[in-house]
Backbone as a printed PyTorch tensor [residue, N CA C, xyz], in Angstrom:
tensor([[[147.7540,  98.0500,  92.9900],
         [146.5490,  97.6230,  92.4470],
         [145.8720,  98.6540,  92.0570]],

        [[145.2140,  99.3920,  91.5080],
         [144.2100,  99.9700,  90.1280],
         [143.1440, 101.3250,  91.7250]],

        [[142.8040, 100.6850,  92.7850],
         [142.2530, 101.3630,  93.4640],
         [143.1680, 101.4780,  94.0920]],

        [[143.9680, 101.5870,  94.9460],
         [145.5350, 102.0280,  96.1190],
         [146.1150, 102.7070,  94.9520]],

        [[146.1730, 102.4820,  93.8490],
         [147.4530, 103.7870,  92.5510],
         [146.0610, 104.8820,  92.7390]],

        [[145.0170, 105.4760,  92.6590],
         [143.4610, 106.3570,  92.8870],
         [144.2890, 107.2580,  94.2260]],

        [[143.1200, 105.9260,  95.0380],
         [143.3600, 106.7980,  96.5720],
         [144.9760, 107.1640,  96.4610]],

        [[146.0890, 106.7840,  96.4590],
         [147.9390, 107.8270,  96.4600],
         [147.8200, 108.5590,  96.0190]],

        [[147.0550, 108.5060,  94.6680],
         [147.2270, 109.6330,  93.8900],
         [146.7540, 110.9350,  93.8090]],

        [[145.8150, 111.6220,  94.1990],
         [144.7470, 111.7670,  94.7400],
         [144.4760, 112.9880,  95.9210]],

        [[145.2800, 114.4530,  95.5690],
         [145.4800, 115.0060,  96.1690],
         [144.6360, 115.5900,  97.0690]],

        [[144.8130, 116.4000,  98.6040],
         [144.2220, 116.5790,  99.9950],
         [142.9430, 117.0710,  98.9930]],

        [[142.8070, 117.7330,  98.5050],
         [142.1060, 119.2770,  97.7230],
         [141.4070, 118.6440,  97.1200]],

        [[141.5980, 117.2660,  97.1160],
         [140.0670, 116.9440,  95.7360],
         [139.4740, 116.2150,  95.8860]],

        [[137.5600, 116.3650,  95.6450],
         [136.7990, 115.4420,  95.8910],
         [136.1040, 114.4260,  94.4580]],

        [[137.7870, 113.2470,  95.2350],
         [136.8260, 112.2730,  93.6460],
         [135.6290, 111.3590,  94.0370]],

        [[135.3530, 111.4950,  93.0090],
         [134.0430, 110.7140,  92.9840],
         [134.9290, 109.2120,  91.8430]],

        [[134.9970, 108.2130,  92.5800],
         [135.3830, 106.8390,  90.7820],
         [134.6430, 106.0300,  90.7680]],

        [[133.2630, 105.7660,  89.9190],
         [133.2050, 104.1880,  89.8140],
         [133.3100, 103.6440,  88.4610]],

        [[132.7940, 102.2660,  88.0620],
         [132.6670, 101.2020,  86.9250],
         [131.6130, 102.0770,  86.1210]],

        [[130.3910, 102.2820,  86.5650],
         [129.5710, 102.9690,  85.3450],
         [128.2650, 104.3100,  86.1260]],

        [[128.4950, 105.4040,  85.4030],
         [128.1190, 106.2860,  85.2790],
         [126.6360, 106.2900,  84.9800]],

        [[125.3100, 107.1690,  85.8230],
         [124.6310, 107.1620,  85.5220],
         [123.5230, 108.6850,  85.5800]],

        [[123.1170, 109.0540,  84.4030],
         [122.6170, 110.4080,  84.8800],
         [121.8050, 111.6820,  85.6430]],

        [[121.0720, 109.6780,  86.6000],
         [119.6570, 110.1860,  87.2060],
         [118.1810, 110.2530,  86.7760]],

        [[119.0560, 110.6980,  84.9100],
         [117.4300, 110.3220,  84.1010],
         [116.9270, 109.1980,  83.9460]],

        [[117.4100, 107.9930,  83.2730],
         [117.1980, 107.2710,  82.6440],
         [115.7460, 106.2090,  83.6420]],

        [[115.1140, 106.1940,  84.4250],
         [114.5450, 105.3820,  84.6280],
         [113.4450, 107.3250,  86.3420]],

        [[112.5330, 106.7040,  86.1660],
         [111.5650, 107.4330,  87.4890],
         [111.9740, 107.1350,  88.8130]],

        [[112.5000, 105.3470,  89.2080],
         [113.0080, 105.2830,  89.9940],
         [114.3810, 105.6410,  90.8520]],

        [[114.5150, 106.9090,  89.2230],
         [116.3340, 107.4400,  89.9890],
         [116.3490, 108.2680,  91.1800]],

        [[114.8300, 108.8320,  90.9430],
         [115.1520, 110.4780,  91.2650],
         [114.5100, 110.1470,  92.4520]],

        [[114.7520, 111.5390,  93.1140],
         [115.0120, 111.8400,  95.4840],
         [113.4230, 111.4470,  95.4810]],

        [[113.1860, 111.4090,  96.2730],
         [111.4330, 111.1200,  96.8280],
         [111.6440, 112.9510,  96.5540]],

        [[112.2100, 114.5560,  96.3650],
         [111.6820, 116.0870,  95.5890],
         [111.8190, 115.7690,  94.4430]],

        [[111.7020, 114.7700,  93.3900],
         [112.2110, 114.8630,  92.1700],
         [113.1430, 114.1910,  91.1470]],

        [[114.1320, 115.4830,  92.5950],
         [115.1800, 115.9240,  92.0590],
         [115.9460, 114.7950,  91.4010]],

        [[116.8080, 115.4350,  91.0910],
         [117.9060, 113.9870,  89.6230],
         [118.7440, 114.2890,  90.1050]],

        [[119.9150, 113.1470,  90.1110],
         [122.0370, 113.9420,  90.6390],
         [122.6500, 112.7390,  89.4450]],

        [[123.7920, 112.8260,  88.6860],
         [124.2510, 111.1450,  88.2770],
         [124.6740, 111.1910,  89.1070]],

        [[124.5940, 109.5340,  89.5820],
         [126.2490, 108.7610,  90.3970],
         [126.5770, 107.8360,  89.9490]],

        [[127.1830, 107.1310,  90.3820],
         [128.0110, 105.2530,  89.3610],
         [127.0220, 104.7940,  90.5650]],

        [[127.5010, 103.6560,  89.6810],
         [127.1120, 102.1670,  90.2130],
         [127.9790, 101.6800,  89.9130]],

        [[127.7700, 100.0030,  90.8300],
         [128.3950,  99.0670,  90.1290],
         [128.1990,  98.3460,  91.6220]],

        [[129.5780,  97.3380,  91.7100],
         [130.1060,  96.3570,  92.0070],
         [130.9210,  97.3220,  93.5210]],

        [[131.0400,  98.6650,  93.1460],
         [132.2270,  99.2000,  94.1460],
         [132.1270, 100.8220,  93.5050]],

        [[132.8080, 101.5270,  94.0090],
         [132.8520, 102.6550,  93.1900],
         [134.0800, 103.8320,  94.9130]],

        [[135.0960, 104.4640,  94.6890],
         [136.4360, 105.2180,  95.4220],
         [135.7560, 106.2230,  95.5050]],

        [[136.0290, 107.2170,  97.1660],
         [135.6470, 108.0340,  97.0950],
         [136.9390, 108.3450,  97.5180]],

        [[137.3310, 110.1210,  97.7060],
         [138.6690, 110.1930,  97.9670],
         [138.4850, 110.4910,  99.7470]],

        [[139.6620, 111.0180, 100.5980],
         [138.7840, 111.3360, 101.6380],
         [138.1130, 112.3640, 101.6020]],

        [[139.5390, 113.6500, 101.5190],
         [138.3720, 115.2110, 101.2780],
         [137.1720, 115.1340, 100.9550]],

        [[136.3450, 114.1400, 100.0980],
         [135.0480, 113.7900,  99.5940],
         [134.2060, 112.8660, 101.0560]],

        [[134.4790, 112.4820, 101.4900],
         [134.1210, 110.8410, 101.9340],
         [133.9180, 111.8580, 104.1010]],

        [[135.3260, 112.6920, 103.9080],
         [134.9560, 113.5620, 105.1460],
         [134.2230, 114.6530, 105.1210]],

        [[133.8920, 115.3640, 103.8510],
         [132.8600, 116.5690, 103.7000],
         [131.5170, 115.8490, 103.8540]],

        [[131.0330, 114.7480, 103.4920],
         [130.0740, 113.6120, 102.9780],
         [130.2600, 113.3280, 104.6350]],

        [[130.2570, 112.6380, 105.2610],
         [130.3930, 112.0590, 106.9410],
         [130.3950, 113.0460, 107.9730]],

        [[131.7380, 114.2990, 107.7310],
         [131.4280, 114.3070, 108.8630],
         [131.1280, 116.1590, 108.5030]],

        [[131.4620, 116.8600, 107.0900],
         [130.4400, 118.8330, 107.1280],
         [129.8410, 118.3100, 107.5560]],

        [[128.6190, 117.3440, 106.4970],
         [127.7110, 117.5630, 106.3940],
         [126.9990, 116.1980, 106.4530]],

        [[127.4090, 116.1380, 108.2470],
         [127.2170, 115.4000, 107.7940],
         [124.7790, 115.2180, 108.4060]],

        [[124.3360, 116.2380, 109.1680],
         [123.5830, 116.4370, 108.8170],
         [122.6140, 116.3890, 107.9320]],

        [[123.2440, 116.6900, 106.5660],
         [121.8780, 116.6800, 105.4240],
         [122.3510, 115.3930, 105.1170]],

        [[123.8620, 114.4680, 105.1100],
         [123.2020, 112.8990, 104.4570],
         [122.4380, 112.1090, 105.7940]],

        [[122.7550, 112.9150, 106.8640],
         [121.6490, 111.8800, 107.5880],
         [120.4940, 112.6880, 107.4760]],

        [[120.0400, 113.2170, 106.8740],
         [118.7660, 113.2770, 106.6370],
         [118.0990, 113.7800, 105.1160]],

        [[118.6180, 112.6030, 104.9780],
         [118.5130, 112.4260, 103.3580],
         [116.8580, 112.3030, 102.9300]],

        [[116.4540, 111.1610, 103.8570],
         [114.4010, 111.5940, 103.4030],
         [113.6710, 111.8160, 102.6570]],

        [[114.2980, 113.7390, 102.7480],
         [113.2870, 114.7540, 101.7880],
         [113.8470, 114.4420, 100.8810]],

        [[115.3540, 114.2330, 100.3190],
         [116.0700, 114.1940,  99.4900],
         [116.3440, 112.8410,  98.2770]],

        [[116.4750, 112.4860,  99.1010],
         [116.8730, 110.5350,  99.1060],
         [115.3660, 109.5510,  98.4780]],

        [[116.8690, 108.1260,  97.9790],
         [116.1360, 106.9260,  97.4330],
         [116.6380, 105.8790,  98.4790]],

        [[115.6240, 105.0620,  97.7280],
         [115.2030, 103.8630,  98.0780],
         [116.8530, 103.3760,  98.1870]],

        [[118.2000, 103.8670,  97.8840],
         [119.4080, 103.0150,  96.6260],
         [120.0410, 104.1100,  96.9260]],

        [[120.9460, 103.7200,  97.3550],
         [122.4830, 104.4460,  97.9880],
         [123.6740, 104.7330,  97.1580]],

        [[122.9760, 103.8350,  96.4610],
         [123.9570, 105.0790,  94.7120],
         [123.4900, 106.1590,  94.5700]],

        [[122.3570, 105.6890,  94.4200],
         [122.1210, 107.7960,  94.1900],
         [122.1440, 108.7390,  95.5250]],

        [[121.7190, 108.0190,  96.1710],
         [121.7770, 108.8840,  97.3030],
         [123.4870, 109.4680,  97.2670]],

        [[124.3110, 108.8810,  97.3920],
         [125.2660, 109.3780,  96.9470],
         [125.6110, 109.4250,  96.0380]],

        [[125.1810, 109.9110,  94.8360],
         [124.9350, 111.1430,  94.1490],
         [124.4960, 112.4980,  94.5790]],

        [[123.5140, 112.8960,  95.1350],
         [122.9900, 112.9810,  95.6710],
         [124.0780, 114.1020,  97.0960]],

        [[124.6120, 113.2370,  97.3350],
         [125.8520, 113.5340,  98.7210],
         [126.9320, 114.1970,  98.0820]],

        [[126.7790, 114.0280,  96.7410],
         [128.8080, 114.2310,  95.5720],
         [128.0520, 116.2820,  95.2290]],

        [[126.5930, 116.1930,  94.5700],
         [126.0870, 117.1020,  93.9390],
         [125.9480, 117.8720,  95.7660]],

        [[126.1170, 117.3920,  96.9280],
         [125.2140, 118.7200,  97.6320],
         [127.2950, 119.5100,  98.4180]],

        [[128.2310, 118.7720,  98.2390],
         [129.1930, 119.3420,  98.5300],
         [129.6460, 119.7990,  97.5070]],

        [[129.5900, 119.4610,  96.1390],
         [130.6610, 120.6950,  95.1080],
         [129.5510, 121.5880,  95.3840]],

        [[128.3630, 121.4580,  95.7720],
         [127.2330, 123.4110,  95.9060],
         [128.2820, 123.8830,  97.2810]],

        [[128.4220, 122.9590,  98.0800],
         [128.8030, 123.9460,  99.6730],
         [130.2210, 124.1100,  99.4120]],

        [[131.4680, 122.8920,  98.4350],
         [132.5700, 123.1640,  99.3300],
         [133.6710, 123.7070,  98.1020]],

        [[133.4440, 124.7330,  98.1080],
         [134.6900, 125.6240,  97.8220],
         [136.0750, 125.6520,  96.9250]],

        [[136.7040, 125.3000,  98.5640],
         [137.5080, 125.5530,  98.7200],
         [138.3120, 123.5450,  97.8630]],

        [[137.3390, 122.8650,  98.3020],
         [137.8620, 121.4490,  97.0420],
         [137.1830, 121.8230,  95.4760]],

        [[138.4570, 120.8350,  95.5290],
         [138.3280, 120.6630,  93.4170],
         [137.5520, 119.0870,  93.4600]],

        [[136.1710, 119.1280,  92.6380],
         [135.5990, 118.3710,  92.2640],
         [135.4820, 117.6140,  90.9250]],

        [[135.6980, 116.4220,  91.2870],
         [135.8360, 115.3670,  89.8600],
         [134.9740, 114.0060,  90.5180]],

        [[133.9460, 114.0440,  89.2180],
         [133.1760, 112.8460,  88.9430],
         [134.3090, 112.1210,  88.0480]],

        [[133.8680, 110.5740,  88.1660],
         [135.2870, 110.0080,  87.1550],
         [134.3090, 108.5600,  87.0330]],

        [[134.3950, 108.3160,  85.4940],
         [134.3170, 107.0070,  85.2380],
         [135.3430, 105.7640,  85.1570]],

        [[136.0170, 104.8790,  85.6830],
         [137.2290, 103.8520,  85.5320],
         [136.6280, 102.8580,  85.8090]],

        [[137.1770, 102.4420,  84.0810],
         [136.6870, 100.6260,  83.9420],
         [137.7220,  99.3890,  84.8670]],

        [[137.3580,  99.0150,  85.0660],
         [137.4470,  97.8590,  85.8580],
         [138.6410,  97.7050,  87.3600]],

        [[137.9960,  99.2390,  87.7480],
         [138.2230,  99.4830,  89.1750],
         [138.0060,  98.6290,  90.5410]],

        [[137.2220,  97.6820,  89.8390],
         [137.1080,  96.7370,  91.3670],
         [137.3020,  95.4600,  90.7690]],

        [[137.2410,  94.9550,  89.6350],
         [137.5740,  93.5460,  89.7570],
         [138.0360,  92.6970,  91.5440]],

        [[138.2580,  91.5690,  91.4280],
         [138.2610,  91.0050,  92.1520],
         [139.4780,  90.5410,  92.6450]],

        [[140.3460,  90.4800,  91.5340],
         [142.2220,  90.1570,  91.6140],
         [142.8910,  91.4690,  92.2400]],

        [[142.2690,  92.7400,  92.5270],
         [142.4470,  94.3440,  92.1680],
         [142.3720,  94.6310,  93.8940]],

        [[141.1260,  94.0260,  94.1600],
         [140.8070,  95.1250,  95.2130],
         [142.2020,  94.2770,  96.5990]],

        [[142.6160,  94.7080,  97.9800],
         [143.4470,  93.4620,  99.0460],
         [142.2020,  92.7980,  99.3380]],

        [[143.8310,  92.1080,  99.5090],
         [142.7720,  90.2450, 100.4870],
         [141.8550,  89.9560,  99.0450]],

        [[142.5100,  89.8050,  98.3390],
         [141.6110,  88.7700,  97.8140],
         [142.1790,  88.6480,  96.3940]],

        [[142.5590,  87.3080,  96.1870],
         [143.7900,  86.5040,  95.3920],
         [143.2740,  85.7760,  94.0260]]])
């Protein structure tokens, strides 16, 4: 499947954020964080984070990720964009990739969905 191909082909030093549609964060006021900040983000039925990006957000940067109220929003899509931007600023050891890939989450491509 396309999801597995993307996951398997991503080297460990690459923080990859892949989705079906990219928003710049400037299209609507509701896309701003509580502090007025904007960051691009992915939206749609799903998106993919590489293992290194997931680790950066959920382990290395856990305090920043959990304490999102001052900069975050009511949208997890918007918050993921902010977490990606933060990781990009704080993890110089990783190569960051923000990528639109159409057809990433078609039901027939997801494991277990036939």
